[in-house]
XYZ file of N, CA and C in Angstrom:
327
model
N -74.700 -57.514 3.408
C -75.106 -58.797 2.880
C -73.918 -59.449 2.169
N -73.689 -60.721 2.438
C -72.565 -61.417 1.817
C -72.845 -61.709 0.358
N -71.833 -61.504 -0.449
C -71.938 -61.809 -1.865
C -70.964 -62.925 -2.191
N -71.337 -63.737 -3.165
C -70.433 -64.795 -3.613
C -69.204 -64.170 -4.255
N -68.095 -64.849 -4.081
C -66.878 -64.392 -4.744
C -66.914 -64.883 -6.183
N -66.972 -63.946 -7.092
C -67.042 -64.271 -8.508
C -65.922 -63.532 -9.229
N -65.300 -64.156 -10.232
C -64.129 -63.541 -10.873
C -64.393 -62.166 -11.466
N -65.579 -61.941 -12.004
C -65.872 -60.621 -12.599
C -66.043 -59.557 -11.528
N -66.533 -59.927 -10.371
C -66.632 -58.960 -9.267
C -65.240 -58.621 -8.735
N -64.423 -59.655 -8.575
C -63.059 -59.458 -8.077
C -62.290 -58.529 -9.004
N -62.377 -58.785 -10.307
C -61.667 -57.958 -11.274
C -62.207 -56.532 -11.272
N -63.512 -56.382 -11.217
C -64.118 -55.042 -11.227
C -63.660 -54.208 -10.037
N -63.436 -54.853 -8.916
C -62.980 -54.131 -7.725
C -61.489 -53.834 -7.764
N -60.713 -54.717 -8.398
C -59.257 -54.598 -8.360
C -58.676 -53.781 -9.512
N -59.332 -53.758 -10.637
C -58.788 -53.131 -11.844
C -59.027 -51.620 -11.839
N -57.963 -50.855 -12.057
C -58.100 -49.395 -12.066
C -58.485 -48.852 -13.447
N -58.189 -49.585 -14.501
C -58.494 -49.141 -15.862
C -59.979 -49.376 -16.158
N -60.730 -48.302 -16.307
C -62.181 -48.428 -16.514
C -62.510 -49.170 -17.805
N -61.669 -49.055 -18.826
C -61.921 -49.754 -20.083
C -61.847 -51.267 -19.881
N -60.865 -51.712 -19.112
C -60.729 -53.144 -18.828
C -61.879 -53.609 -17.939
N -62.234 -52.805 -16.944
C -63.361 -53.172 -16.066
C -64.651 -53.312 -16.865
N -64.921 -52.347 -17.716
C -66.147 -52.376 -18.507
C -66.160 -53.577 -19.443
N -65.045 -53.836 -20.098
C -64.918 -54.998 -20.985
C -65.167 -56.288 -20.209
N -64.559 -56.419 -19.046
C -64.683 -57.636 -18.243
C -66.124 -57.873 -17.788
N -66.805 -56.826 -17.393
C -68.208 -56.963 -16.978
C -69.079 -57.302 -18.188
N -68.819 -56.674 -19.315
C -69.563 -56.966 -20.544
C -69.427 -58.445 -20.917
N -68.201 -58.964 -20.887
C -67.975 -60.383 -21.186
C -68.783 -61.256 -20.233
N -68.742 -60.950 -18.938
C -69.470 -61.772 -17.964
C -70.974 -61.725 -18.217
N -71.504 -60.556 -18.529
C -72.945 -60.434 -18.767
C -73.387 -61.260 -19.972
N -72.603 -61.246 -21.030
C -72.953 -62.035 -22.218
C -72.835 -63.523 -21.907
N -71.774 -63.924 -21.238
C -71.597 -65.337 -20.902
C -72.707 -65.855 -19.987
N -73.185 -65.023 -19.105
C -74.187 -65.449 -18.122
C -75.600 -65.554 -18.705
N -75.791 -65.094 -19.926
C -77.110 -65.236 -20.554
C -77.364 -66.716 -20.831
N -78.394 -67.269 -20.224
C -78.808 -68.658 -20.448
C -77.782 -69.696 -19.983
N -76.838 -69.303 -19.116
C -75.808 -70.231 -18.638
C -75.615 -70.037 -17.141
N -75.476 -71.144 -16.422
C -75.328 -71.087 -14.967
C -73.988 -70.471 -14.565
N -74.006 -69.768 -13.446
C -72.817 -69.099 -12.918
C -71.662 -70.086 -12.751
N -71.933 -71.251 -12.203
C -70.878 -72.242 -11.963
C -70.174 -72.632 -13.260
N -70.911 -72.714 -14.337
C -70.329 -73.057 -15.637
C -69.508 -71.898 -16.182
N -70.008 -70.698 -16.033
C -69.363 -69.517 -16.611
C -68.019 -69.217 -15.956
N -67.871 -69.463 -14.683
C -66.656 -69.065 -13.951
C -65.366 -69.477 -14.661
N -65.230 -70.742 -14.997
C -63.983 -71.217 -15.616
C -63.815 -70.695 -17.037
N -64.908 -70.654 -17.780
C -64.837 -70.097 -19.135
C -64.398 -68.638 -19.080
N -64.935 -67.897 -18.160
C -64.614 -66.479 -18.007
C -63.122 -66.291 -17.715
N -62.611 -67.084 -16.796
C -61.185 -66.974 -16.448
C -60.305 -67.276 -17.659
N -60.630 -68.338 -18.384
C -59.837 -68.696 -19.570
C -59.944 -67.616 -20.644
N -61.150 -67.082 -20.819
C -61.378 -66.040 -21.827
C -60.505 -64.815 -21.537
N -60.546 -64.348 -20.303
C -59.779 -63.139 -19.969
C -58.280 -63.399 -19.914
N -57.901 -64.637 -19.699
C -56.470 -64.953 -19.767
C -56.000 -64.860 -21.219
N -56.816 -65.351 -22.145
C -56.465 -65.320 -23.567
C -56.632 -63.919 -24.162
N -57.722 -63.249 -23.799
C -58.025 -61.917 -24.343
C -58.299 -60.947 -23.194
N -57.263 -60.429 -22.543
C -57.463 -59.559 -21.372
C -58.016 -58.170 -21.695
N -57.970 -57.772 -22.954
C -58.499 -56.456 -23.329
C -59.424 -56.592 -24.534
N -60.225 -55.589 -24.754
C -61.123 -55.583 -25.906
C -60.314 -55.585 -27.203
N -59.144 -54.972 -27.186
C -58.277 -54.965 -28.367
C -57.786 -56.377 -28.689
N -57.453 -57.142 -27.651
C -57.009 -58.523 -27.862
C -58.123 -59.357 -28.485
N -59.333 -59.207 -27.983
C -60.464 -59.955 -28.533
C -60.741 -59.531 -29.972
N -60.679 -58.254 -30.254
C -60.934 -57.762 -31.612
C -59.944 -58.352 -32.615
N -58.725 -58.610 -32.182
C -57.687 -59.142 -33.064
C -57.806 -60.653 -33.280
N -58.621 -61.316 -32.488
C -58.795 -62.768 -32.606
C -59.582 -63.104 -33.867
N -59.482 -64.352 -34.286
C -60.322 -64.823 -35.391
C -61.617 -65.375 -34.811
N -62.639 -65.439 -35.640
C -63.902 -66.012 -35.175
C -63.718 -67.497 -34.851
N -62.800 -68.154 -35.526
C -62.523 -69.558 -35.229
C -61.960 -69.713 -33.819
N -61.055 -68.813 -33.433
C -60.506 -68.846 -32.072
C -61.606 -68.597 -31.041
N -62.465 -67.639 -31.336
C -63.569 -67.313 -30.427
C -64.486 -68.520 -30.269
N -64.858 -69.140 -31.378
C -65.738 -70.309 -31.312
C -65.088 -71.466 -30.560
N -63.800 -71.645 -30.747
C -63.091 -72.709 -30.030
C -63.118 -72.444 -28.524
N -62.868 -71.218 -28.125
C -62.883 -70.868 -26.706
C -64.299 -70.972 -26.141
N -65.296 -70.672 -26.962
C -66.691 -70.690 -26.521
C -67.230 -72.117 -26.416
N -66.587 -73.049 -27.074
C -67.072 -74.430 -27.152
C -67.453 -74.974 -25.776
N -68.695 -75.441 -25.663
C -69.202 -75.969 -24.408
C -70.158 -75.030 -23.694
N -70.142 -73.747 -24.053
C -71.056 -72.780 -23.433
C -72.406 -72.720 -24.144
N -72.445 -73.183 -25.385
C -73.694 -73.142 -26.139
C -74.009 -71.752 -26.656
N -75.046 -71.675 -27.460
C -75.481 -70.392 -28.026
C -74.288 -69.605 -28.584
N -73.662 -70.159 -29.617
C -72.446 -69.573 -30.188
C -72.638 -68.140 -30.666
N -73.870 -67.746 -30.909
C -74.098 -66.365 -31.352
C -73.624 -65.368 -30.296
N -73.624 -65.775 -29.031
C -73.143 -64.863 -27.978
C -71.656 -64.574 -28.151
N -70.875 -65.607 -28.428
C -69.446 -65.414 -28.668
C -69.199 -64.568 -29.899
N -69.982 -64.824 -30.939
C -69.857 -64.042 -32.169
C -70.180 -62.570 -31.904
N -71.228 -62.316 -31.110
C -71.587 -60.920 -30.795
C -70.496 -60.229 -29.973
N -69.875 -60.962 -29.056
C -68.752 -60.383 -28.300
C -67.624 -59.996 -29.252
N -67.306 -60.898 -30.169
C -66.233 -60.641 -31.125
C -66.575 -59.440 -32.008
N -67.796 -59.412 -32.538
C -68.230 -58.281 -33.367
C -68.232 -56.978 -32.568
N -68.674 -57.055 -31.333
C -68.687 -55.868 -30.480
C -67.288 -55.348 -30.203
N -66.356 -56.259 -29.963
C -64.965 -55.862 -29.713
C -64.380 -55.178 -30.942
N -64.675 -55.725 -32.113
C -64.183 -55.096 -33.339
C -64.793 -53.705 -33.527
N -66.050 -53.552 -33.200
C -66.694 -52.237 -33.298
C -66.052 -51.243 -32.332
N -65.782 -51.688 -31.109
C -65.135 -50.805 -30.126
C -63.800 -50.315 -30.668
N -63.013 -51.229 -31.225
C -61.681 -50.863 -31.711
C -61.770 -49.993 -32.967
N -62.603 -50.389 -33.909
C -62.635 -49.700 -35.200
C -63.478 -48.426 -35.220
N -64.585 -48.415 -34.471
C -65.503 -47.276 -34.549
C -65.510 -46.395 -33.301
N -65.182 -46.984 -32.154
C -65.237 -46.222 -30.899
C -63.845 -45.889 -30.358
N -62.839 -46.035 -31.216
C -61.452 -45.689 -30.875
C -60.936 -46.451 -29.657
N -61.399 -47.690 -29.498
C -60.911 -48.538 -28.409
C -61.536 -48.262 -27.059
N -62.512 -47.393 -27.019
C -63.127 -47.000 -25.742
C -64.470 -47.701 -25.568
N -64.570 -48.532 -24.543
C -65.824 -49.208 -24.237
C -66.879 -48.183 -23.831
N -68.147 -48.398 -24.213
C -69.219 -47.522 -23.722
C -69.201 -47.483 -22.194
N -69.512 -46.335 -21.620
C -69.389 -46.149 -20.170
C -70.681 -46.373 -19.394
N -71.806 -46.342 -20.076
C -73.070 -46.544 -19.370
C -73.778 -47.772 -19.937
N -74.671 -48.327 -19.156
C -75.453 -49.472 -19.616
C -76.247 -49.085 -20.857
N -76.841 -47.909 -20.837
C -77.631 -47.446 -21.973
C -76.785 -47.387 -23.242
N -75.588 -46.805 -23.145
C -74.698 -46.724 -24.305
C -74.249 -48.112 -24.751
N -73.974 -48.969 -23.801
C -73.560 -50.336 -24.124
C -74.652 -51.039 -24.927
N -75.885 -50.920 -24.474
C -77.006 -51.562 -25.159
C -77.244 -50.976 -26.549
N -77.033 -49.682 -26.694
C -77.258 -49.020 -27.980
C -76.126 -49.284 -28.971
N -74.893 -49.348 -28.468
C -73.741 -49.353 -29.357
C -73.167 -50.729 -29.672
N -73.416 -51.718 -28.813
C -72.800 -53.029 -29.029
C -73.839 -54.128 -29.189
N -73.534 -55.119 -30.030
C -74.452 -56.246 -30.175
C -74.438 -57.119 -28.931
N -75.546 -57.753 -28.662
C -75.521 -58.712 -27.559
C -76.524 -58.466 -26.511
């Protein structure tokens, strides 16, 4: 069955680092909540260009996150991504949860 070409799918297939893959999919899942795929595509690309790793996002300010999120609505989603990234870096030693269950239990969003 043909699937649409989407940036998060492309990255998930091409990236060998599981931490980056998991981070990238997590970002896409949060962005796609209550937002159309067509809208998310460009925001997602810009987001990962600015913050390609969970460590990069954790180091950002909430003001930077809100500025990048501007136009997507539901700013709490961006805030939860930022808080989650900080938790990964500070409490999980930079390692993204590996399963959906762990992701849901350990990170906000």
